[in-house]
Short mmCIF file of C-alpha atoms and ligand atoms in Angstrom, two decimals:
data_model
loop_
_atom_site.label_atom_id
_atom_site.label_comp_id
_atom_site.label_asym_id
_atom_site.label_seq_id
_atom_site.Cartn_x
_atom_site.Cartn_y
_atom_site.Cartn_z
CA MET A 19 -1.44 22.18 -18.56
CA ALA A 20 0.14 25.70 -19.17
CA ILE A 21 3.06 26.55 -17.51
CA ILE A 22 4.83 29.73 -17.10
CA SER A 23 8.35 30.14 -15.18
CA SER A 24 8.39 33.27 -13.05
CA LYS A 25 11.64 33.72 -13.31
CA GLN A 26 12.12 32.79 -16.93
CA PRO A 27 10.66 34.12 -20.24
CA ALA A 28 8.29 31.80 -20.58
CA ALA A 29 9.56 30.03 -24.14
CA ASP A 30 12.52 28.41 -22.62
CA GLY A 31 12.54 25.17 -19.83
CA GLU A 32 9.19 24.30 -20.29
CA GLN A 33 9.22 23.35 -24.03
CA PRO A 34 8.86 19.67 -24.47
CA PRO A 35 12.32 18.44 -25.73
CA ARG A 36 11.24 18.19 -29.48
CA ALA A 37 10.70 21.74 -29.33
CA ARG A 38 13.57 23.27 -26.98
CA LYS A 39 15.69 24.78 -29.22
CA LYS A 40 15.60 28.78 -28.71
CA ASN A 41 14.98 28.87 -32.82
CA THR A 42 11.81 26.76 -32.48
CA PRO A 43 10.75 26.74 -35.90
CA LYS A 44 7.01 27.62 -37.02
CA PRO A 45 4.92 24.61 -35.79
CA LEU A 46 3.44 23.83 -39.13
CA ALA A 47 4.79 24.08 -42.76
CA THR A 48 2.06 26.12 -44.40
CA PRO A 49 3.28 29.76 -45.72
CA GLU A 50 2.10 32.71 -43.53
CA PRO A 51 -1.17 34.37 -46.16
CA ALA A 52 1.02 36.73 -48.29
CA VAL A 53 -0.12 40.27 -48.55
CA LEU A 54 0.32 41.48 -52.15
CA ALA A 55 1.07 44.58 -54.05
CA ASP A 56 -2.14 45.23 -56.10
CA GLY A 57 -2.20 42.72 -58.86
CA ASP A 58 -4.50 41.08 -60.99
CA SER A 59 -3.09 37.91 -61.42
CA GLU A 60 -4.19 36.68 -57.85
CA LEU A 61 -7.78 38.31 -58.78
CA LEU A 62 -9.58 34.79 -57.46
CA GLN A 63 -7.42 34.10 -54.73
CA ALA A 64 -10.19 34.65 -51.77
CA GLU A 65 -7.36 33.74 -49.43
CA ILE A 66 -4.78 36.63 -50.29
CA ALA A 67 -6.13 40.37 -49.53
CA THR A 68 -4.05 43.24 -50.98
CA SER A 69 -3.28 45.96 -47.52
CA GLU A 70 -5.38 48.18 -49.40
CA GLU A 71 -7.97 45.69 -49.63
CA LYS A 72 -7.71 44.71 -46.01
CA LEU A 73 -8.44 48.24 -44.91
CA GLN A 74 -11.58 48.19 -47.21
CA GLU A 75 -12.44 45.36 -46.10
CA GLU A 76 -13.81 47.05 -42.43
CA SER A 77 -15.75 49.62 -44.06
CA LEU A 78 -17.78 46.79 -46.11
CA ARG A 79 -18.33 44.29 -43.44
CA PRO A 80 -21.85 44.09 -42.41
CA SER A 81 -22.31 44.98 -38.83
CA SER A 82 -25.94 42.97 -37.79
CA ILE A 83 -27.03 39.28 -38.54
CA GLN A 84 -29.74 41.08 -40.43
CA GLU A 85 -27.87 42.56 -42.96
CA TYR A 86 -25.42 39.26 -43.08
CA ILE A 87 -26.93 38.05 -46.97
CA GLY A 88 -26.87 33.96 -47.05
CA GLN A 89 -25.55 31.76 -44.83
CA LYS A 90 -29.34 30.67 -43.99
CA GLU A 91 -28.23 28.05 -41.66
CA LEU A 92 -25.50 29.39 -39.97
CA LYS A 93 -27.21 32.29 -38.99
CA GLY A 94 -30.38 30.45 -37.85
CA VAL A 95 -28.10 28.37 -35.43
CA LEU A 96 -26.79 31.77 -34.30
CA ASP A 97 -29.56 33.46 -33.89
CA ILE A 98 -30.90 31.11 -31.42
CA ALA A 99 -27.99 30.90 -30.02
CA ILE A 100 -27.99 34.47 -28.95
CA GLN A 101 -31.29 34.72 -28.14
CA ALA A 102 -30.91 31.86 -25.20
CA ALA A 103 -27.32 33.39 -23.98
CA LYS A 104 -29.12 36.66 -23.35
CA VAL A 105 -32.32 35.43 -22.17
CA ARG A 106 -30.03 33.32 -19.72
CA GLY A 107 -27.58 36.40 -18.93
CA GLU A 108 -24.25 33.90 -20.16
CA SER A 109 -21.92 34.31 -22.55
CA LEU A 110 -21.95 32.26 -26.30
CA ASP A 111 -20.77 28.87 -26.39
CA HIS A 112 -17.25 28.45 -28.03
CA LEU A 113 -17.96 28.51 -31.71
CA LEU A 114 -15.58 26.83 -34.43
CA LEU A 115 -16.28 28.35 -38.16
CA TYR A 116 -14.81 26.68 -40.39
CA GLY A 117 -14.71 27.03 -44.68
CA PRO A 118 -12.79 28.22 -47.11
CA PRO A 119 -11.50 32.08 -47.17
CA GLY A 120 -13.59 35.04 -47.62
CA LEU A 121 -17.14 33.77 -47.16
CA GLY A 122 -17.43 35.53 -43.70
CA LYS A 123 -15.75 33.93 -40.98
CA THR A 124 -14.39 37.23 -39.21
CA THR A 125 -17.06 39.08 -40.19
CA MET A 126 -19.50 37.15 -38.47
CA SER A 127 -17.20 36.76 -35.09
CA LEU A 128 -17.72 40.91 -35.20
CA ILE A 129 -21.54 40.67 -35.61
CA LEU A 130 -22.20 38.26 -32.85
CA ALA A 131 -19.73 40.40 -30.63
CA THR A 132 -22.22 43.51 -31.49
CA GLU A 133 -25.49 41.46 -31.00
CA MET A 134 -24.02 40.11 -27.75
CA GLY A 135 -22.76 43.78 -27.03
CA VAL A 136 -19.28 43.05 -25.99
CA ASN A 137 -15.79 43.52 -27.30
CA CYS A 138 -14.68 41.42 -29.61
CA LYS A 139 -10.46 40.78 -29.50
CA ILE A 140 -8.88 39.41 -32.78
CA THR A 141 -5.60 37.16 -33.18
CA ALA A 142 -4.34 34.39 -35.27
CA ALA A 143 -2.88 31.44 -34.49
CA PRO A 144 0.42 32.42 -36.17
CA ALA A 145 0.70 35.44 -33.56
CA LEU A 146 0.51 33.14 -30.45
CA GLU A 147 3.71 31.48 -31.14
CA ARG A 148 4.87 31.38 -27.54
CA PRO A 149 2.59 30.31 -24.02
CA ARG A 150 2.93 34.14 -22.64
CA ASP A 151 1.14 35.33 -25.97
CA ILE A 152 -2.37 33.50 -25.25
CA VAL A 153 -1.94 34.18 -21.46
CA GLY A 154 -1.40 37.60 -21.79
CA ILE A 155 -4.54 37.93 -23.90
CA LEU A 156 -6.89 35.27 -21.93
CA MET A 157 -5.62 37.79 -18.87
CA GLY A 158 -6.80 40.68 -20.55
CA LEU A 159 -10.26 39.64 -21.03
CA GLN A 160 -13.29 40.71 -19.96
CA PRO A 161 -16.37 39.00 -19.09
CA GLY A 162 -18.63 37.87 -21.56
CA ASP A 163 -15.75 38.91 -24.38
CA ILE A 164 -15.13 37.52 -27.71
CA LEU A 165 -12.09 36.08 -28.62
CA PHE A 166 -11.39 35.62 -32.53
CA ILE A 167 -8.70 33.57 -33.19
CA ASP A 168 -8.19 33.17 -36.83
CA GLU A 169 -6.70 29.99 -38.76
CA ILE A 170 -7.14 28.17 -35.90
CA HIS A 171 -5.88 24.64 -37.00
CA ARG A 172 -2.06 26.36 -36.74
CA LEU A 173 -2.16 26.69 -32.73
CA PRO A 174 1.09 25.79 -31.40
CA ARG A 175 0.60 22.67 -29.14
CA MET A 176 1.98 24.41 -25.84
CA THR A 177 -0.81 27.23 -26.79
CA GLU A 178 -3.19 24.89 -27.63
CA GLU A 179 -2.64 23.12 -23.79
CA ILE A 180 -3.28 26.47 -22.25
CA LEU A 181 -6.61 26.97 -24.08
CA TYR A 182 -8.06 23.46 -22.61
CA PRO A 183 -8.41 24.68 -18.90
CA ALA A 184 -9.51 28.08 -20.20
CA MET A 185 -11.89 27.03 -22.52
CA GLU A 186 -13.91 24.42 -20.29
CA ASP A 187 -13.29 25.67 -16.75
CA PHE A 188 -12.56 29.32 -17.48
CA ARG A 189 -8.74 28.65 -15.85
CA LEU A 190 -5.46 29.45 -16.37
CA ASP A 191 -2.90 27.02 -15.10
CA ILE A 192 0.09 28.45 -14.58
CA THR A 193 3.65 26.77 -13.32
CA VAL A 194 5.82 29.28 -10.70
CA GLY A 195 9.18 28.08 -9.77
CA LYS A 196 11.07 25.34 -11.21
CA GLY A 197 12.12 21.70 -11.16
CA THR A 198 11.25 19.87 -7.93
CA THR A 199 9.92 23.50 -6.10
CA ALA A 200 7.36 24.07 -9.09
CA LYS A 201 3.99 24.38 -8.31
CA ILE A 202 0.53 24.83 -10.07
CA ARG A 203 -1.58 27.63 -9.60
CA SER A 204 -4.47 28.44 -11.01
CA ILE A 205 -5.88 31.74 -11.97
CA PRO A 206 -10.18 32.05 -12.68
CA LEU A 207 -10.62 33.53 -16.02
CA PRO A 208 -13.44 35.59 -16.79
CA LYS A 209 -16.25 33.79 -18.51
CA PHE A 210 -15.58 34.44 -22.51
CA THR A 211 -16.04 33.12 -25.88
CA LEU A 212 -13.56 31.59 -28.18
CA VAL A 213 -14.24 31.56 -32.02
CA GLY A 214 -12.28 29.71 -33.98
CA ALA A 215 -12.16 30.00 -37.68
CA THR A 216 -10.22 27.86 -40.03
CA THR A 217 -10.50 26.66 -43.69
CA LYS A 218 -9.06 23.32 -42.71
CA VAL A 219 -10.73 21.75 -40.20
CA GLY A 220 -9.74 18.47 -40.52
CA SER A 221 -6.44 19.52 -39.23
CA LEU A 222 -7.58 20.56 -35.58
CA THR A 223 -6.73 18.11 -32.81
CA ALA A 224 -9.91 16.12 -31.20
CA PRO A 225 -9.47 17.75 -28.19
CA LEU A 226 -9.38 21.07 -29.46
CA ARG A 227 -12.30 20.52 -31.71
CA ASP A 228 -14.28 18.99 -29.04
CA ARG A 229 -14.52 21.69 -26.62
CA PHE A 230 -16.25 23.90 -29.35
CA GLY A 231 -20.03 23.46 -28.46
CA LEU A 232 -21.04 24.92 -31.54
CA VAL A 233 -19.26 23.62 -35.10
CA GLN A 234 -20.57 25.40 -37.92
CA LYS A 235 -19.80 25.40 -41.67
CA LEU A 236 -19.92 28.61 -44.28
CA ARG A 237 -20.65 27.77 -47.62
CA PHE A 238 -20.30 29.09 -50.92
CA TYR A 239 -23.09 31.05 -52.01
CA GLU A 240 -25.50 30.86 -54.44
CA VAL A 241 -25.16 33.71 -57.37
CA ASP A 242 -28.78 34.98 -55.89
CA ASP A 243 -27.25 35.80 -52.41
CA LEU A 244 -23.76 36.93 -54.17
CA THR A 245 -26.02 39.62 -56.65
CA LEU A 246 -27.01 41.58 -53.17
CA ILE A 247 -23.59 41.35 -51.44
CA VAL A 248 -22.77 43.48 -54.65
CA GLN A 249 -25.54 45.44 -55.08
CA ARG A 250 -25.04 46.37 -51.44
CA THR A 251 -21.42 47.08 -51.56
CA ALA A 252 -22.43 48.76 -54.58
CA GLU A 253 -24.45 51.31 -52.56
CA ILE A 254 -21.69 51.51 -49.36
CA LEU A 255 -19.08 52.49 -52.46
CA SER A 256 -21.51 55.11 -54.08
CA MET A 257 -21.52 52.94 -57.29
CA SER A 258 -24.22 52.71 -59.81
CA VAL A 259 -25.18 49.37 -60.88
CA THR A 260 -27.86 47.77 -62.67
CA THR A 261 -29.49 43.90 -61.47
CA GLU A 262 -28.10 42.14 -64.07
CA GLY A 263 -24.50 44.09 -63.54
CA ALA A 264 -24.28 42.79 -60.26
CA ALA A 265 -25.24 39.35 -61.34
CA GLU A 266 -22.53 38.70 -63.79
CA VAL A 267 -20.09 39.88 -60.87
CA ALA A 268 -21.76 37.47 -58.64
CA ARG A 269 -21.51 34.83 -61.33
CA ARG A 270 -17.64 35.15 -62.06
CA ALA A 271 -16.98 35.43 -57.55
CA ARG A 272 -16.44 31.66 -57.42
CA GLY A 273 -19.74 31.70 -54.86
CA THR A 274 -17.03 33.99 -52.07
CA PRO A 275 -18.35 37.60 -51.15
CA ARG A 276 -14.20 38.67 -51.16
CA ILE A 277 -14.01 37.82 -54.18
CA ALA A 278 -17.54 40.02 -55.48
CA ASN A 279 -16.14 42.79 -53.70
CA ARG A 280 -13.02 42.08 -55.12
CA LEU A 281 -14.35 42.37 -59.00
CA LEU A 282 -16.75 44.46 -58.35
CA LYS A 283 -13.67 47.33 -57.53
CA ARG A 284 -11.62 46.11 -61.04
CA VAL A 285 -15.26 46.97 -63.04
CA ARG A 286 -15.57 50.29 -61.57
CA ASP A 287 -12.29 51.24 -62.73
CA TYR A 288 -12.89 49.80 -66.30
CA ALA A 289 -16.54 51.54 -66.15
CA GLN A 290 -14.68 55.12 -65.08
CA VAL A 291 -11.91 54.79 -67.65
CA LYS A 292 -14.60 53.95 -70.22
CA GLY A 293 -16.83 56.41 -69.51
CA HIS A 294 -19.80 54.42 -68.57
CA PRO A 295 -21.55 55.84 -65.08
CA VAL A 296 -23.61 52.90 -64.87
CA ILE A 297 -22.74 49.45 -64.50
CA ASP A 298 -24.86 47.21 -66.65
CA GLU A 299 -24.33 43.29 -67.58
CA PRO A 300 -21.79 44.45 -70.78
CA ILE A 301 -19.68 46.50 -69.24
CA ALA A 302 -19.68 44.26 -66.24
CA SER A 303 -18.72 41.04 -68.69
CA ALA A 304 -15.80 43.36 -70.89
CA ALA A 305 -14.25 44.37 -68.02
CA MET A 306 -13.63 40.99 -66.76
CA GLU A 307 -12.88 39.92 -70.16
CA ILE A 308 -10.03 42.03 -69.66
CA TYR A 309 -9.03 41.26 -66.24
CA ASN A 310 -8.74 37.15 -67.50
CA VAL A 311 -11.94 36.15 -65.31
CA ASP A 312 -14.38 33.86 -67.31
CA PRO A 313 -17.89 33.55 -67.30
CA LEU A 314 -17.70 30.85 -64.49
CA GLY A 315 -15.18 33.06 -62.34
CA LEU A 316 -12.65 29.79 -63.28
CA ASP A 317 -8.64 31.75 -63.77
CA TRP A 318 -5.51 30.19 -65.73
CA VAL A 319 -4.33 28.15 -62.99
CA ASP A 320 -8.24 26.52 -62.41
CA ARG A 321 -7.91 26.07 -66.27
CA LEU A 322 -4.56 24.44 -65.94
CA LEU A 323 -5.29 21.93 -63.56
CA LEU A 324 -8.53 20.97 -65.59
CA THR A 325 -6.60 20.57 -68.97
CA THR A 326 -3.80 18.89 -67.37
CA MET A 327 -5.77 16.38 -65.79
CA ALA A 328 -7.89 15.99 -68.86
CA GLU A 329 -5.05 15.50 -71.42
CA GLN A 330 -1.97 14.01 -69.33
CA PHE A 331 -3.87 11.92 -67.05
CA ASN A 332 -6.58 11.27 -69.66
CA GLY A 333 -9.12 12.44 -67.46
CA GLY A 334 -7.68 10.90 -63.79
CA PRO A 335 -8.39 9.44 -61.60
CA VAL A 336 -5.00 11.10 -60.48
CA GLY A 337 -3.06 12.04 -57.02
CA LEU A 338 -2.64 15.65 -55.71
CA GLU A 339 1.19 15.53 -55.49
CA ALA A 340 1.41 14.42 -59.19
CA LEU A 341 -0.65 17.02 -60.46
CA ALA A 342 1.20 19.16 -58.28
CA ALA A 343 4.20 18.14 -60.43
CA SER A 344 2.51 18.27 -63.83
CA THR A 345 1.28 21.77 -63.51
CA GLY A 346 4.21 23.47 -61.02
CA GLU A 347 1.19 24.45 -58.43
CA ASP A 348 1.97 23.85 -55.00
CA SER A 349 -0.12 20.67 -53.60
CA HIS A 350 -1.52 22.84 -50.42
CA THR A 351 -2.86 25.51 -52.76
CA ILE A 352 -4.19 23.19 -55.07
CA GLU A 353 -6.32 21.16 -52.33
CA GLU A 354 -7.17 24.71 -50.39
CA VAL A 355 -7.27 27.82 -52.76
CA TYR A 356 -8.57 25.77 -55.98
CA GLU A 357 -10.25 22.49 -55.16
CA PRO A 358 -12.93 23.34 -53.41
CA TYR A 359 -14.52 25.62 -55.90
CA LEU A 360 -13.57 23.24 -58.60
CA LEU A 361 -15.52 20.36 -56.55
CA GLN A 362 -18.79 22.75 -55.47
CA ILE A 363 -19.42 23.10 -59.56
CA GLY A 364 -18.71 19.47 -59.76
CA TYR A 365 -15.85 20.53 -62.28
CA LEU A 366 -13.75 17.86 -60.18
CA GLN A 367 -14.81 15.08 -58.14
CA ARG A 368 -13.10 13.05 -55.28
CA THR A 369 -12.76 9.52 -55.88
CA PRO A 370 -10.51 7.28 -53.67
CA ARG A 371 -8.04 6.54 -55.98
CA GLY A 372 -7.35 10.09 -56.75
CA ARG A 373 -8.85 13.38 -58.75
CA VAL A 374 -11.19 12.89 -61.10
CA VAL A 375 -12.22 15.81 -64.04
CA THR A 376 -15.95 15.65 -64.95
CA MET A 377 -17.56 15.80 -68.11
CA ALA A 378 -19.10 19.13 -66.88
CA ALA A 379 -15.11 20.57 -66.75
CA ARG A 380 -14.39 19.41 -70.74
CA LYS A 381 -17.60 20.76 -71.92
CA HIS A 382 -16.53 24.33 -70.45
CA LEU A 383 -13.03 24.02 -71.58
CA GLY A 384 -14.03 22.65 -74.94
CA LEU A 385 -12.04 19.25 -74.49
CA LYS A 386 -12.92 16.14 -75.70
CA GLY A 387 -13.32 12.53 -74.10
CA GLY A 388 -12.58 10.98 -71.20
CA ASN A 389 -13.53 8.31 -68.68
CA ASP A 390 -14.27 10.38 -65.78
CA GLY A 391 -17.63 8.78 -64.17
CA GLY A 392 -18.90 12.01 -63.44
CA ASP A 393 -21.65 14.34 -65.60
CA GLN A 394 -22.51 17.01 -63.31
CA LEU A 395 -24.04 20.13 -64.34
CA SER A 396 -22.51 23.08 -62.57
CA ILE A 397 -24.60 24.59 -59.99
CA LEU A 398 -23.74 28.34 -61.06
CA GLY A 399 -24.27 27.76 -64.96
N1 LIG B 403 -22.81 37.04 -45.54
C1 LIG B 403 -22.03 38.62 -45.95
N2 LIG B 403 -22.68 40.08 -46.59
C2 LIG B 403 -22.13 41.04 -46.92
N3 LIG B 403 -20.73 40.22 -47.27
C3 LIG B 403 -20.02 39.65 -46.61
C4 LIG B 403 -20.66 38.50 -45.78
N4 LIG B 403 -19.39 37.49 -45.68
C5 LIG B 403 -18.88 38.35 -45.69
N5 LIG B 403 -18.71 39.37 -46.67
C6 LIG B 403 -17.95 40.43 -47.13
O1 LIG B 403 -16.57 39.60 -47.47
C7 LIG B 403 -15.49 40.29 -47.34
C8 LIG B 403 -14.41 38.67 -46.32
O2 LIG B 403 -15.14 38.69 -45.30
P1 LIG B 403 -14.69 37.89 -44.23
O3 LIG B 403 -15.52 37.86 -42.82
O4 LIG B 403 -13.22 38.60 -44.27
O5 LIG B 403 -13.99 36.18 -44.40
P2 LIG B 403 -13.10 35.17 -44.10
O6 LIG B 403 -12.94 35.78 -42.62
O7 LIG B 403 -13.84 34.33 -43.76
O8 LIG B 403 -12.37 34.96 -44.82
C9 LIG B 403 -16.05 40.97 -45.88
O9 LIG B 403 -15.31 42.21 -45.93
C10 LIG B 403 -17.41 41.37 -46.04
O10 LIG B 403 -17.43 42.66 -46.13
MG1 LIG B 404 -10.77 35.90 -41.95
#
């Protein structure tokens, strides 16, 4: 139930006791994604976008389902949902999109709004700290609008509780007055669609997750699809790239469109300086060597993680915290940024007793021996 006092700022008075302090700390310890100055050290980290990149990304976003490359399953489900909603003249069901950063969650949300012919209001959980933040947004919605909430696993509890009746019954419950005279007033809201995006679906509370009619996972892209994405981006940026050149960039992009686009721009710089008007495979791979991106898109942190597991822990199993301590990397970063891709390409396995480095990883890094159980070949190799 949402409680907004008519006399006082919303943050005071109605907070549960444990959060009553004025300067309530952020509800979750996860740091805000940093916006970096341009630099190459984070070339392969999909969740970090430079401010320049954020602007450029807008021009690279596909604007219709047809233009959205790959993710067949997701597109199939949403295509049906869109058509059905249109036939019935209703808004779309609430939709939860989850998966690693840079795979196209925000893009898909904008496409849904375009396809449905409605507005998309974009916000992120960290911007909804006070109940009045979400109340203001909900009151401003037009019928059918899409409300996109990024990083939805980070919603403060109060905000989340306001969303429950809003999502379920399109109703805002507001408490007017204080103490014994307080009354709850319900304000009807227009029917809207909440699209939530998260990289950590496991961190969502069950009541919130249950209120999404559609829950869809975004997957890492195959090299073929990423190649198409690189070619599409090249065309928008008026660059000349051969199919092999595009594929070379795609192979190193960790299954992630955001990284593919970023690598392509670095390759363009290189080609320009070297006086090559056309980006072909040798130019692409020479550029990637300079930026220290290996043929599978691993950077030095990936290699450090795998080597540490292989050499210091005899291949594993090793616990996340032990691995973090030995490598000096943050355990959240390992889990959310590095591990998903290493799992995807079969270089790492998760067992009940911890992480295990696989034979395929050892081969790639030129390491010997070990007691790992996995011997998967890379799906990208
Ligand atoms: N399916 C796709 N086809 C083409 N480009 C894509 C696709 N998915 C993502 N992109 C590109 O990747 C970039 C990052 O996508 P975005 O939607 O911001 O990812 P997320 O919200 O999942 O972090 C966008 O600028 C877009 O140009
Ligand atoms: Mg996004």
